[in-house]
Amino acid sequence: MRPILMKGHERPLTFLKYNREGDLLFSCAKDHNPTVWFADNGERLGTYKGHNGTVWCCDVSRDSTRLITGSADATVKLWNVKSDSALFTFKFDAPARSVDFSVGDKLAVITTDPFMELQSSIQVKRIARDSSEQTGESVLTIKGPEGRISRAVWGPLNKTIISAGEDAVIRIWDSETGKLLKESDKETGHQNPVTSLSKSADGSYFLTGSLDKSARLWDIRTLTLIKTYVTERPVNAGAISPLLDHVVIGGGQDALHVTMTGHRAGKFEAKFFHKILQEEIGGVKGHFGPINALAFNPDGRSFTSGGEDGYIRLHHFDSDYFNIKM
Amino acid sequence: MVVDSKFRWGELEEDEEGDFLNLFLPPPMVTGPDENGIKKRIEYKLNEDGQKVKVTTTTRTRKLAKARLSKNAVERRSWAKFGDAIHEDVGARLTMVSNEEILLERPRAPVSKRVFAKFTTVTNPIDIRYRDLQSPIPSTVLPRKSNPGPRFATVACAKDLTEVKSGKGSVFRVLAGRSVVVAFEEGVGTRDLGIEVGELIGSKAEESTGDGLSTIGKGAVLMVCRTCGKKGDHWTSRCPYKDLAQPPEFFEDKPPATPSDTAAASVPVKGGAYVPPNKKAGSSSSGGQEMRRRNDENSVRVTNLSEDTREPDLHELFRTFGTVTRVYVAVDQKTGMSRGFGFVNFLNKEDAERAINKLNGYGYDNLILRVEWATPRAN
């Protein structure tokens, strides 16, 4: 396949997100300006200016009208996807790390980093349909996990919030009371900080990637460990294919392998694993730096990777991808 | 052809006179859409002169590609650009299709932890013997710097060797009779590739097992040579221009050699291993590698050269016999004149043999050349 290279960001990528229909791709990077691209040909549509720090994460509403971005400048901004104007800014006391819209887009869960004496927290904000009525009030605040929380997402039917972070433990919280419902097992779970968490297309299981060079698949209700995928490099990002039984994992901070491939394309690769057999299917090379973000198009026919090199590579799969036999 | 439909002559109306001749015509036939979507319709008519005319209509039916974008997506396509994209000219360098074809590279063997080492071959060994690889091969082969990872063996293979399986956990696969890929399990999951050939251990050519290796299949790996940069043709060690860029970091105990390295022929091989006396100055400047030594069996010594003969002259003279990997002419530094002899290395031994047969005694620039094997024992 011929990936489309998009070099809109001058600094490393942090997060990639497709909208629900798969025609827009939102990218966040350390260069303060989240960008939106057309997902079929990689053409840039626009950038959202306003943040003053690294944009760590973003989420887009189901109808693709609202974009929420969390940034290290301790604000979370709500944008109108179509234009550059920020509709609302949530202010925090610490850098905001992860944002996620709830099902129905009425709530958003935001995590903040530990900052000075402040502990990390998970906060839930109400999102008003009409942006003029938006307030900055938190519906719920959860404090407790040690260390940075890399990502927090909504569980099924917005009843729970799943969080994973630096202490390598995945936690399920009740979204109304804030009580801790479940924790992942320390022995069978990750051993090093969890860097990424992404849900499946139907939301019943999710994939976490960790610096312990493995990615794990968990059930979202019971938090049972379903599968483990082992790689040779610390995992920074992962995504589950909505179409086939594949997961893709990206990472890589360790020393480069000596390879035989050409020196033109970069050597950092996104590894494809068979979701059920846990075996490696193959790798797609090309990035010149560790891969920090991965996302599958909701139709499963293309995927995008964002790297430390500031490049976004959009790959439309060849027909052989769909015929891979294990 | 008789018309199937029953009709009665008597019942035909008068004004259909002209038409009744149509009834003698065969009925139209339609061959339905085949796999290319082509549909043919054959009709028969009468033209003005009353002649039977066959009309064949060929149509191709195609399924329209499904519209990929939803209505909202199409509407979004027409949005105005904003933010930094306002001043963007179409076709800016931001978004571009990669020049390189990137493949989803399948792993070589269906083993999760695997260490690869790829080696180049020696051209014409007669047989190869391999050690049963029950235990990991000690790294006597090449002094691999500090990397404790992969242990491997280099294998030379004969041209027609296909597949060889060795002991536990190790697999040899020969590509195109020229190089060998060794894959074996190793606790450390590093993948190290691109190791040059060292010590020779081999295996009998005929030993091959069908299972296990068939699963390796064709690796979707692009052969790239680091020396000449050509893709898909040969690996680095098989590069015809291999002495142009010597990767010195692989070998600790060898000084980096340059093509014009001359007299100090006694370059130690592999940390003090025995160097047979056939290592002559200039026969192979890169000196000492097992693989290069093999190439030196294709080395031809040319004597009685005229004083202004240089490398390009020899190269041009000898290249008609085959691929020449390197040429060397001994030149007196003080006078700049040729000392009268030189060496030519061929890629293949047969080419060297033919060159010897043809050029020995050949008159070149007012002197009769003497062309012979550089090493005394070249059978």
CSV table of N, CA, C and O in Angstrom, one decimal, chain B residues 157-217:
chain,number,residue,atom,x,y,z
B,157,CYS,N,26.3,-22.6,1.0
B,157,CYS,CA,25.5,-23.6,0.4
B,157,CYS,C,25.8,-23.7,-1.0
B,157,CYS,O,26.3,-22.8,-1.7
B,158,ALA,N,25.5,-24.8,-1.5
B,158,ALA,CA,25.6,-25.0,-2.9
B,158,ALA,C,24.5,-24.4,-3.7
B,158,ALA,O,23.5,-24.1,-3.1
B,159,LYS,N,24.7,-24.3,-4.9
B,159,LYS,CA,23.7,-23.5,-5.7
B,159,LYS,C,22.3,-24.1,-5.7
B,159,LYS,O,21.3,-23.4,-5.7
B,160,ASP,N,22.3,-25.4,-5.7
B,160,ASP,CA,20.9,-26.0,-5.9
B,160,ASP,C,20.3,-26.4,-4.6
B,160,ASP,O,19.3,-27.2,-4.6
B,161,LEU,N,20.8,-26.0,-3.5
B,161,LEU,CA,20.2,-26.4,-2.2
B,161,LEU,C,18.9,-25.7,-2.0
B,161,LEU,O,18.8,-24.5,-2.3
B,162,THR,N,18.0,-26.4,-1.6
B,162,THR,CA,16.7,-25.7,-1.4
B,162,THR,C,16.5,-25.5,0.1
B,162,THR,O,16.6,-24.4,0.6
B,163,GLU,N,16.1,-26.5,0.8
B,163,GLU,CA,15.8,-26.3,2.2
B,163,GLU,C,16.5,-27.3,3.1
B,163,GLU,O,16.6,-28.4,2.7
B,164,VAL,N,16.8,-26.8,4.2
B,164,VAL,CA,17.5,-27.7,5.1
B,164,VAL,C,17.0,-27.5,6.4
B,164,VAL,O,16.8,-26.3,6.8
B,165,LYS,N,16.7,-28.5,7.1
B,165,LYS,CA,16.3,-28.3,8.5
B,165,LYS,C,17.3,-28.9,9.4
B,165,LYS,O,17.8,-30.0,9.2
B,166,SER,N,17.6,-28.2,10.4
B,166,SER,CA,18.6,-28.7,11.4
B,166,SER,C,17.9,-29.1,12.6
B,166,SER,O,16.7,-29.3,12.7
B,167,GLY,N,18.6,-29.0,13.7
B,167,GLY,CA,18.1,-29.6,14.9
B,167,GLY,C,17.0,-28.7,15.6
B,167,GLY,O,16.3,-28.0,15.0
B,168,LYS,N,17.0,-28.8,16.8
B,168,LYS,CA,15.9,-28.2,17.6
B,168,LYS,C,15.8,-26.7,17.4
B,168,LYS,O,16.7,-26.0,17.6
B,169,GLY,N,14.7,-26.3,16.9
B,169,GLY,CA,14.5,-24.9,17.0
B,169,GLY,C,15.2,-24.1,15.9
B,169,GLY,O,15.1,-22.9,15.9
B,170,SER,N,16.0,-24.7,15.1
B,170,SER,CA,16.7,-23.9,14.2
B,170,SER,C,16.3,-24.3,12.8
B,170,SER,O,16.1,-25.5,12.5
B,171,VAL,N,16.3,-23.4,12.0
B,171,VAL,CA,15.8,-23.7,10.6
B,171,VAL,C,16.7,-22.9,9.7
B,171,VAL,O,17.1,-21.8,9.9
B,172,PHE,N,17.1,-23.7,8.7
B,172,PHE,CA,17.9,-23.0,7.6
B,172,PHE,C,17.0,-22.9,6.4
B,172,PHE,O,16.3,-23.8,6.0
B,173,ARG,N,17.1,-21.9,5.8
B,173,ARG,CA,16.3,-21.8,4.5
B,173,ARG,C,17.2,-21.1,3.5
B,173,ARG,O,17.9,-20.1,3.8
B,174,VAL,N,17.3,-21.7,2.4
B,174,VAL,CA,18.2,-21.2,1.4
B,174,VAL,C,17.4,-20.4,0.4
B,174,VAL,O,16.4,-20.9,-0.1
B,175,LEU,N,17.8,-19.3,0.1
B,175,LEU,CA,17.1,-18.5,-0.9
B,175,LEU,C,17.8,-18.5,-2.2
B,175,LEU,O,19.0,-18.2,-2.3
B,176,ALA,N,17.1,-19.0,-3.1
B,176,ALA,CA,17.7,-18.9,-4.5
B,176,ALA,C,19.1,-19.5,-4.6
B,176,ALA,O,19.8,-19.1,-5.5
B,177,GLY,N,19.4,-20.4,-3.7
B,177,GLY,CA,20.6,-21.0,-3.8
B,177,GLY,C,21.8,-20.2,-3.5
B,177,GLY,O,22.9,-20.6,-3.7
B,178,ARG,N,21.5,-19.0,-3.1
B,178,ARG,CA,22.7,-18.1,-2.9
B,178,ARG,C,22.9,-17.7,-1.5
B,178,ARG,O,24.1,-17.4,-1.1
B,179,SER,N,21.9,-17.7,-0.8
B,179,SER,CA,22.2,-17.2,0.6
B,179,SER,C,21.3,-18.0,1.6
B,179,SER,O,20.4,-18.7,1.2
B,180,VAL,N,21.6,-18.0,2.8
B,180,VAL,CA,21.0,-18.8,3.7
B,180,VAL,C,20.4,-17.9,4.8
B,180,VAL,O,21.0,-17.0,5.3
B,181,VAL,N,19.2,-18.2,5.2
B,181,VAL,CA,18.6,-17.5,6.3
B,181,VAL,C,18.6,-18.5,7.4
B,181,VAL,O,18.1,-19.6,7.3
B,182,VAL,N,19.1,-18.0,8.5
B,182,VAL,CA,19.0,-18.9,9.7
B,182,VAL,C,18.0,-18.3,10.7
B,182,VAL,O,18.2,-17.1,11.0
B,183,ALA,N,17.1,-19.0,11.0
B,183,ALA,CA,16.2,-18.5,12.0
B,183,ALA,C,16.1,-19.5,13.2
B,183,ALA,O,16.0,-20.6,13.0
B,184,PHE,N,16.3,-19.0,14.3
B,184,PHE,CA,16.2,-19.9,15.4
B,184,PHE,C,15.8,-19.2,16.7
B,184,PHE,O,15.9,-18.0,16.8
B,185,GLU,N,15.2,-19.9,17.5
B,185,GLU,CA,14.6,-19.3,18.7
B,185,GLU,C,15.7,-18.9,19.7
B,185,GLU,O,16.7,-19.5,19.8
B,186,GLU,N,15.4,-17.9,20.3
B,186,GLU,CA,16.4,-17.3,21.2
B,186,GLU,C,15.6,-16.7,22.3
B,186,GLU,O,14.5,-16.1,22.1
B,187,GLY,N,16.1,-16.7,23.5
B,187,GLY,CA,15.3,-16.1,24.6
B,187,GLY,C,15.1,-14.6,24.4
B,187,GLY,O,14.1,-14.1,24.6
B,188,VAL,N,16.2,-14.0,23.9
B,188,VAL,CA,16.1,-12.6,23.7
B,188,VAL,C,15.3,-12.4,22.4
B,188,VAL,O,15.6,-13.0,21.4
B,189,GLY,N,14.4,-11.6,22.4
B,189,GLY,CA,13.6,-11.4,21.2
B,189,GLY,C,14.1,-10.4,20.2
B,189,GLY,O,13.3,-9.8,19.5
B,190,THR,N,15.3,-10.2,20.2
B,190,THR,CA,15.8,-9.2,19.2
B,190,THR,C,15.9,-9.8,17.9
B,190,THR,O,16.1,-11.0,17.7
B,191,ARG,N,15.8,-8.9,16.9
B,191,ARG,CA,15.9,-9.4,15.6
B,191,ARG,C,17.1,-8.7,15.0
B,191,ARG,O,17.2,-7.5,14.8
B,192,ASP,N,18.1,-9.5,14.8
B,192,ASP,CA,19.3,-8.9,14.2
B,192,ASP,C,19.5,-9.5,12.8
B,192,ASP,O,19.4,-10.7,12.6
B,193,LEU,N,19.7,-8.6,12.0
B,193,LEU,CA,19.8,-9.1,10.6
B,193,LEU,C,21.1,-8.5,10.0
B,193,LEU,O,21.7,-7.6,10.5
B,194,GLY,N,21.4,-9.0,8.9
B,194,GLY,CA,22.4,-8.4,8.2
B,194,GLY,C,23.8,-8.7,8.7
B,194,GLY,O,24.7,-7.9,8.7
B,195,ILE,N,24.0,-9.9,9.1
B,195,ILE,CA,25.4,-10.2,9.6
B,195,ILE,C,26.2,-10.9,8.5
B,195,ILE,O,25.7,-11.7,7.7
B,196,GLU,N,27.3,-10.5,8.4
B,196,GLU,CA,28.2,-11.0,7.3
B,196,GLU,C,28.6,-12.4,7.6
B,196,GLU,O,28.6,-12.9,8.7
B,197,VAL,N,29.0,-13.1,6.6
B,197,VAL,CA,29.4,-14.5,6.8
B,197,VAL,C,30.7,-14.6,7.5
B,197,VAL,O,31.6,-13.9,7.3
B,198,GLY,N,30.8,-15.6,8.3
B,198,GLY,CA,32.0,-15.9,9.0
B,198,GLY,C,32.4,-17.3,8.7
B,198,GLY,O,32.7,-17.7,7.6
B,199,GLU,N,32.4,-18.1,9.8
B,199,GLU,CA,33.0,-19.4,9.6
B,199,GLU,C,32.1,-20.3,8.8
B,199,GLU,O,30.9,-20.2,8.8
B,200,LEU,N,32.7,-21.3,8.2
B,200,LEU,CA,31.9,-22.1,7.4
B,200,LEU,C,31.5,-23.4,8.2
B,200,LEU,O,32.3,-24.1,8.6
B,201,ILE,N,30.2,-23.5,8.3
B,201,ILE,CA,29.7,-24.9,8.7
B,201,ILE,C,28.6,-25.1,7.7
B,201,ILE,O,27.9,-24.2,7.4
B,202,GLY,N,28.4,-26.3,7.3
B,202,GLY,CA,27.3,-26.4,6.4
B,202,GLY,C,26.6,-27.7,6.6
B,202,GLY,O,26.6,-28.3,7.6
B,203,SER,N,25.8,-28.1,5.6
B,203,SER,CA,25.1,-29.4,5.7
B,203,SER,C,25.0,-30.0,4.3
B,203,SER,O,25.2,-29.4,3.3
B,204,LYS,N,24.7,-31.3,4.3
B,204,LYS,CA,24.6,-32.0,3.1
B,204,LYS,C,23.5,-31.4,2.3
B,204,LYS,O,22.4,-31.1,2.8
B,205,ALA,N,23.8,-31.3,1.1
B,205,ALA,CA,22.8,-30.6,0.2
B,205,ALA,C,21.4,-31.2,0.2
B,205,ALA,O,20.4,-30.6,0.0
B,206,GLU,N,21.5,-32.6,0.2
B,206,GLU,CA,20.2,-33.3,0.0
B,206,GLU,C,19.3,-33.3,1.1
B,206,GLU,O,18.1,-33.6,1.0
B,207,GLU,N,19.8,-33.0,2.3
B,207,GLU,CA,18.9,-33.1,3.4
B,207,GLU,C,17.9,-32.0,3.5
B,207,GLU,O,18.2,-30.8,3.6
B,208,SER,N,16.7,-32.4,3.4
B,208,SER,CA,15.7,-31.3,3.5
B,208,SER,C,14.4,-31.9,4.0
B,208,SER,O,14.1,-33.1,3.8
B,209,THR,N,13.8,-31.2,4.8
B,209,THR,CA,12.5,-31.7,5.3
B,209,THR,C,11.4,-30.8,4.8
B,209,THR,O,11.6,-29.6,4.7
B,210,GLY,N,10.3,-31.4,4.6
B,210,GLY,CA,9.2,-30.7,4.0
B,210,GLY,C,8.5,-29.8,5.0
B,210,GLY,O,8.2,-28.7,4.8
B,211,ASP,N,8.3,-30.5,6.1
B,211,ASP,CA,7.4,-29.8,7.1
B,211,ASP,C,8.1,-28.6,7.7
B,211,ASP,O,9.3,-28.4,7.5
B,212,GLY,N,7.5,-27.9,8.4
B,212,GLY,CA,8.1,-26.8,9.1
B,212,GLY,C,8.6,-25.7,8.2
B,212,GLY,O,8.3,-24.5,8.4
B,213,LEU,N,9.2,-26.1,7.2
B,213,LEU,CA,9.8,-25.0,6.3
B,213,LEU,C,8.8,-24.5,5.3
B,213,LEU,O,8.9,-23.4,4.9
B,214,SER,N,7.9,-25.4,5.0
B,214,SER,CA,6.9,-24.9,4.1
B,214,SER,C,6.1,-23.8,4.7
B,214,SER,O,5.5,-23.0,4.0
B,215,THR,N,6.1,-23.8,6.0
B,215,THR,CA,5.3,-22.7,6.6
B,215,THR,C,6.0,-21.4,6.5
B,215,THR,O,5.4,-20.3,6.7
B,216,ILE,N,7.3,-21.5,6.3
B,216,ILE,CA,8.0,-20.2,6.2
B,216,ILE,C,7.5,-19.4,5.0
B,216,ILE,O,7.3,-18.2,5.0
B,217,GLY,N,7.4,-20.2,3.9
B,217,GLY,CA,6.9,-19.5,2.7
B,217,GLY,C,7.8,-18.4,2.2
B,217,GLY,O,9.0,-18.4,2.6
